[in-house]
Amino acid sequence: MTPETHSHPAKPVVLILGASGRLGAAAVRAFAAAGWSVVAQSRRPIACLPAHAIGLTTPLADVAGVVAGVVAASTGARAVVYAINQPYALWPSQALLQARQGMDIAQRLGATFMFPGNVYNFGAHMPALLRADTPPAPTTQKGQIRVAIESEMQSRAAQGLRSVVIRAGDFFGAGSGSWFDSVVVKSLPKRKLTYAGPLDRAHAWTYVPDLARAFVAVANRAPQLKAFACLPFPGYTLTGAELLDAIERAAVALGLHGPQAMRRERLPWGFIRAMRWLVPSWRGIVDLAYLFEVPHALDGEALRRTAGDLNITPIATALRATLVELGMAPAPRQPRAKLTPPDGA
């Protein structure tokens, strides 16, 4: 399909697959802000693209069409960001298949394939600190699928594919559809917070705009990467209590409630397991309860060596912005500029 606007050949080019999704949209903004020309692929046209971004509505399965669209839009892509994430129910049939299509596109373009990894690869017995070289040990089907995708990326290095996994913890910010908004703060307007596990266990969290900027930083250095690289993104490591405390402070700062403590509850896993066959959306999460039982953090040293300082947003700032984005608080008013009277007034 013909791109929707003209190209910017003087700029480095990135193709973002799944650009209308949460990470995809954040990556479009981050790459455009960093001066890249962005080709934003999605199933449907994307409204309000930033400057230097081109919409491409060719389906991912049409590999040749996507490649032709990128070539028509620019002199070629330096990086391909794979920001597609299917509903859990479709992972067995779709996840590896579509990731392969993304790899095919990157290989035909001669671009670096960039994949957002998660911690499912390491299973219920994962170590407390996950490094770039921590071996996979999945204990769920979702983990096995993720390991299969990353194994294919690694095996394609011999066929000329350069690829990188940027591994991150649970998302919040820049959209909805994660534990944070679906569980933790869902009942915040009713002065209630819900956590999915014990409050004393460390858990890895990621502010999506920070992760998108990390993709840009790595893409800038892609030619120096190994043929296959894994770079954990450190984000925030917070116990449940630390996260809920920070959310309460953010809510107070936004004027959502006074300093009185909110009610805290734990997600009723026993009930969810018993009812999962009646509630389809629950079937996809019951095997992930261990994520909140097993303490874990991501070691960002390999990413820092590759991309330099990461400039992680302070947690208070990230949480306030997230609550505003979720519509739980109005956007802070910007101070009005003072008018300076003319000389002699």
XYZ file of C-alpha atoms in Angstrom:
345
model
C 0.000 0.000 0.000
C 1.227 3.468 -0.787
C 2.434 5.438 2.254
C 0.189 8.268 3.308
C 2.689 11.095 3.062
C 6.094 11.926 1.634
C 9.475 10.655 2.829
C 12.343 12.260 4.693
C 15.383 10.549 3.145
C 17.987 12.601 4.983
C 16.996 11.156 8.352
C 17.632 7.668 9.761
C 14.551 5.539 9.196
C 12.759 3.185 11.594
C 9.848 0.898 10.774
C 7.534 0.333 13.745
C 5.309 -2.726 13.415
C 2.132 -2.422 15.466
C 2.413 1.344 15.727
C -1.124 1.845 17.029
C -0.509 -0.250 20.144
C 0.815 0.890 23.488
C 4.549 0.464 22.973
C 4.249 1.119 19.240
C 2.635 4.522 19.703
C 5.184 5.470 22.366
C 7.991 4.371 20.035
C 6.579 6.473 17.188
C 6.689 9.540 19.436
C 10.137 8.755 20.835
C 11.823 8.107 17.465
C 10.172 11.144 15.861
C 11.253 13.351 18.773
C 14.810 12.047 18.350
C 14.887 13.118 14.700
C 14.211 9.785 12.997
C 11.902 9.357 10.035
C 9.234 6.890 11.193
C 7.246 4.459 9.076
C 4.331 3.472 11.327
C 2.702 0.191 10.270
C -0.692 -0.835 11.646
C -3.828 -2.666 10.558
C -5.765 0.598 10.493
C -4.747 4.157 9.592
C -3.267 6.090 12.506
C -4.552 9.579 13.217
C -2.387 12.443 14.467
C 1.023 11.096 13.503
C 3.882 13.382 14.557
C 6.134 15.174 12.108
C 8.497 12.907 10.158
C 6.125 9.935 10.625
C 4.483 8.102 7.714
C 1.441 5.856 8.078
C 1.535 2.423 6.433
C -1.588 0.248 6.649
C -0.269 -2.815 4.830
C -1.022 -5.957 6.929
C 1.998 -7.522 8.625
C 1.350 -10.831 6.849
C 2.015 -9.072 3.530
C 5.764 -9.065 4.079
C 6.578 -7.977 0.533
C 4.004 -5.196 0.735
C 5.417 -3.835 3.983
C 8.947 -3.905 2.558
C 7.787 -2.169 -0.610
C 5.974 0.448 1.456
C 9.079 1.216 3.484
C 11.252 1.407 0.379
C 8.726 3.730 -1.250
C 8.646 5.908 1.856
C 12.388 6.247 2.319
C 15.812 5.060 1.300
C 15.473 2.113 3.686
C 15.060 1.342 7.357
C 17.916 1.076 9.817
C 15.757 -0.562 12.493
C 12.486 -2.489 12.741
C 10.715 -2.250 16.110
C 8.357 -5.172 16.699
C 5.619 -3.685 18.889
C 2.879 -6.229 18.162
C 1.372 -8.072 21.122
C -1.573 -10.376 20.551
C -4.193 -11.225 23.209
C -3.016 -14.156 25.324
C -5.580 -16.488 23.736
C -3.907 -15.998 20.348
C -0.322 -16.523 21.486
C -0.177 -20.269 20.675
C -1.314 -19.730 17.073
C -0.091 -16.203 16.322
C 2.851 -15.028 18.430
C 5.717 -16.957 16.829
C 4.172 -16.782 13.347
C 3.852 -12.995 13.399
C 7.283 -12.510 14.990
C 8.753 -14.532 12.110
C 7.002 -12.226 9.653
C 8.591 -9.280 11.441
C 12.013 -10.928 11.210
C 11.447 -11.585 7.504
C 10.717 -7.892 6.985
C 13.858 -6.836 8.874
C 16.024 -9.271 6.896
C 14.710 -8.059 3.554
C 15.356 -4.463 4.588
C 18.807 -5.227 6.035
C 17.626 -3.615 9.284
C 18.116 -4.487 12.947
C 15.118 -6.358 14.380
C 14.236 -4.943 17.825
C 12.012 -7.024 20.106
C 10.506 -6.106 23.496
C 11.224 -9.061 25.759
C 9.688 -9.791 29.144
C 10.486 -11.990 32.136
C 8.232 -14.926 31.239
C 11.312 -16.712 29.851
C 12.651 -17.437 33.345
C 9.678 -19.120 34.976
C 8.588 -19.592 38.538
C 12.112 -20.341 39.772
C 13.801 -17.298 38.276
C 16.755 -15.740 40.124
C 16.349 -12.467 41.991
C 18.445 -10.557 39.432
C 17.916 -11.198 35.724
C 21.010 -10.410 33.642
C 21.700 -10.364 29.937
C 23.099 -13.910 30.117
C 20.545 -15.460 32.507
C 19.497 -18.759 30.865
C 15.809 -19.288 30.099
C 13.819 -21.724 32.204
C 10.138 -21.208 31.331
C 7.449 -22.898 33.400
C 4.438 -21.692 31.386
C 3.366 -21.954 27.769
C 3.699 -18.175 27.443
C 7.304 -18.401 28.576
C 7.986 -21.226 26.126
C 6.570 -19.138 23.269
C 8.754 -16.173 24.200
C 11.825 -18.390 24.391
C 10.988 -19.819 20.949
C 10.788 -16.309 19.471
C 14.119 -15.253 20.929
C 15.744 -18.551 19.922
C 14.661 -17.953 16.335
C 16.122 -14.454 16.425
C 19.414 -15.886 17.633
C 19.467 -18.695 15.066
C 18.819 -16.254 12.220
C 22.069 -14.466 12.977
C 23.761 -17.026 10.727
C 21.371 -15.937 7.936
C 22.329 -12.280 8.303
C 19.673 -11.010 10.716
C 20.916 -8.552 13.320
C 18.522 -8.497 16.267
C 18.239 -7.296 19.835
C 15.918 -8.087 22.719
C 15.253 -5.233 25.137
C 13.784 -7.040 28.125
C 11.486 -5.144 30.483
C 9.188 -5.632 33.458
C 5.451 -4.992 33.660
C 4.236 -1.913 31.804
C 2.511 1.193 33.041
C 1.995 4.542 31.353
C 1.234 5.498 27.728
C -1.968 3.479 27.565
C -3.852 0.692 29.264
C -4.074 -3.083 29.317
C -1.554 -4.151 31.969
C -1.568 -5.279 35.597
C -1.135 -1.680 36.700
C -4.332 -0.242 35.237
C -6.378 -3.460 35.046
C -5.759 -4.468 38.663
C -3.681 -2.159 40.844
C -5.353 1.229 40.290
C -8.646 0.060 38.780
C -10.563 0.996 41.943
C -8.459 4.001 42.907
C -11.458 6.378 42.473
C -13.138 4.290 45.212
C -10.064 4.758 47.427
C -8.977 1.137 46.974
C -5.752 -0.363 45.610
C -5.371 -4.026 44.709
C -2.111 -5.936 44.493
C -1.587 -9.360 42.925
C 0.785 -10.806 45.513
C 2.491 -10.343 48.874
C 3.470 -6.737 49.526
C 7.060 -7.566 50.522
C 8.229 -9.084 47.196
C 10.299 -7.100 44.687
C 8.734 -6.760 41.239
C 10.014 -5.226 37.979
C 8.002 -2.337 36.502
C 8.562 -0.272 33.357
C 7.295 3.186 32.418
C 6.558 2.749 28.715
C 7.844 6.173 27.519
C 11.206 5.374 29.161
C 11.339 2.017 27.383
C 10.525 3.672 24.051
C 13.433 6.080 24.514
C 15.693 3.117 25.314
C 14.740 1.602 21.942
C 15.853 4.831 20.287
C 19.150 4.844 22.183
C 19.892 1.238 21.187
C 18.848 1.839 17.570
C 21.353 4.691 17.404
C 24.091 2.199 18.246
C 22.741 -0.842 16.395
C 25.723 -1.169 14.010
C 27.983 -1.753 17.036
C 25.824 -4.554 18.460
C 26.541 -8.248 18.158
C 24.444 -10.149 15.639
C 22.152 -11.078 18.546
C 22.043 -9.135 21.792
C 19.881 -9.204 24.903
C 19.715 -5.996 26.934
C 17.582 -5.963 30.105
C 15.934 -2.616 30.853
C 16.109 -1.905 34.612
C 13.044 0.287 35.042
C 11.917 0.238 38.668
C 12.274 -2.533 41.225
C 9.569 -2.029 43.849
C 7.942 -4.175 46.464
C 4.182 -4.151 46.429
C 4.155 -1.885 49.482
C 6.583 0.553 47.850
C 4.463 0.742 44.714
C 1.202 1.289 46.574
C 2.811 3.917 48.801
C 4.063 5.748 45.714
C 0.635 5.574 44.071
C -0.988 7.044 47.182
C 1.497 9.913 47.198
C 0.839 10.550 43.501
C -2.911 10.571 44.098
C -2.506 13.069 46.943
C -0.263 15.278 44.780
C -2.937 15.293 42.066
C -5.647 16.193 44.557
C -7.525 12.919 44.149
C -7.875 12.467 47.902
C -6.491 13.632 51.201
C -3.551 12.129 53.084
C -5.647 9.326 54.596
C -4.468 5.851 53.597
C -6.387 3.934 50.961
C -7.830 0.482 51.497
C -5.518 -2.250 50.196
C -6.643 -5.637 48.986
C -4.995 -8.659 47.429
C -6.157 -10.138 44.138
C -8.265 -13.238 44.942
C -6.300 -15.819 42.992
C -8.273 -18.762 44.396
C -11.537 -17.325 43.093
C -9.972 -16.434 39.741
C -8.644 -19.969 39.291
C -12.034 -21.457 40.169
C -13.898 -19.182 37.750
C -11.390 -18.968 34.908
C -13.415 -21.271 32.627
C -16.374 -18.919 32.885
C -14.383 -15.712 32.354
C -12.190 -16.030 29.234
C -9.938 -13.086 30.114
C -8.975 -14.764 33.403
C -7.647 -17.866 31.667
C -4.694 -15.912 30.331
C -3.484 -14.660 33.692
C -3.817 -17.534 36.162
C -0.451 -19.025 35.216
C 1.260 -15.669 35.815
C 0.509 -15.386 39.535
C 4.082 -16.428 40.286
C 5.338 -13.100 38.903
C 4.126 -11.436 42.091
C 5.296 -14.242 44.377
C 8.888 -14.559 43.139
C 11.122 -11.515 43.775
C 12.912 -10.339 40.643
C 14.715 -7.344 39.173
C 16.374 -6.581 35.840
C 20.081 -5.768 35.676
C 20.561 -2.784 33.349
C 24.357 -2.869 33.155
C 24.531 -4.352 29.627
C 22.055 -1.751 28.373
C 24.008 1.094 30.000
C 27.225 -0.114 28.389
C 25.481 -0.158 25.034
C 23.304 2.951 25.163
C 24.723 5.118 27.946
C 22.701 6.738 30.732
C 19.059 5.730 30.551
C 17.453 8.757 32.255
C 14.716 6.813 34.023
C 11.797 9.086 34.890
C 11.403 9.565 38.662
C 8.703 7.191 39.864
C 6.598 10.018 41.313
C 6.575 11.860 37.985
C 5.788 8.696 36.021
C 2.903 7.727 38.301
C 1.327 11.179 38.221
C 1.508 11.239 34.415
C 0.017 7.743 34.232
C -2.944 8.567 36.470
C -3.652 11.639 34.355
C -3.457 9.573 31.132
C -5.889 7.044 32.606
C -8.392 9.827 33.170
C -8.250 9.567 36.953
C -7.062 13.147 37.362
C -7.158 16.278 35.222
C -3.946 17.352 33.546
C -2.064 19.895 35.700
C -2.669 23.458 34.636
C 0.217 25.127 32.904
C 1.152 28.475 34.453
C 0.101 31.411 32.316
C 2.931 33.459 30.868
C 3.257 36.908 32.418
C 2.982 39.800 30.018
C 5.795 42.312 30.258
C 4.594 45.901 29.797
C 6.379 47.903 27.104
C 9.082 50.329 28.135
C 7.659 53.513 29.570
C 4.293 51.982 30.412
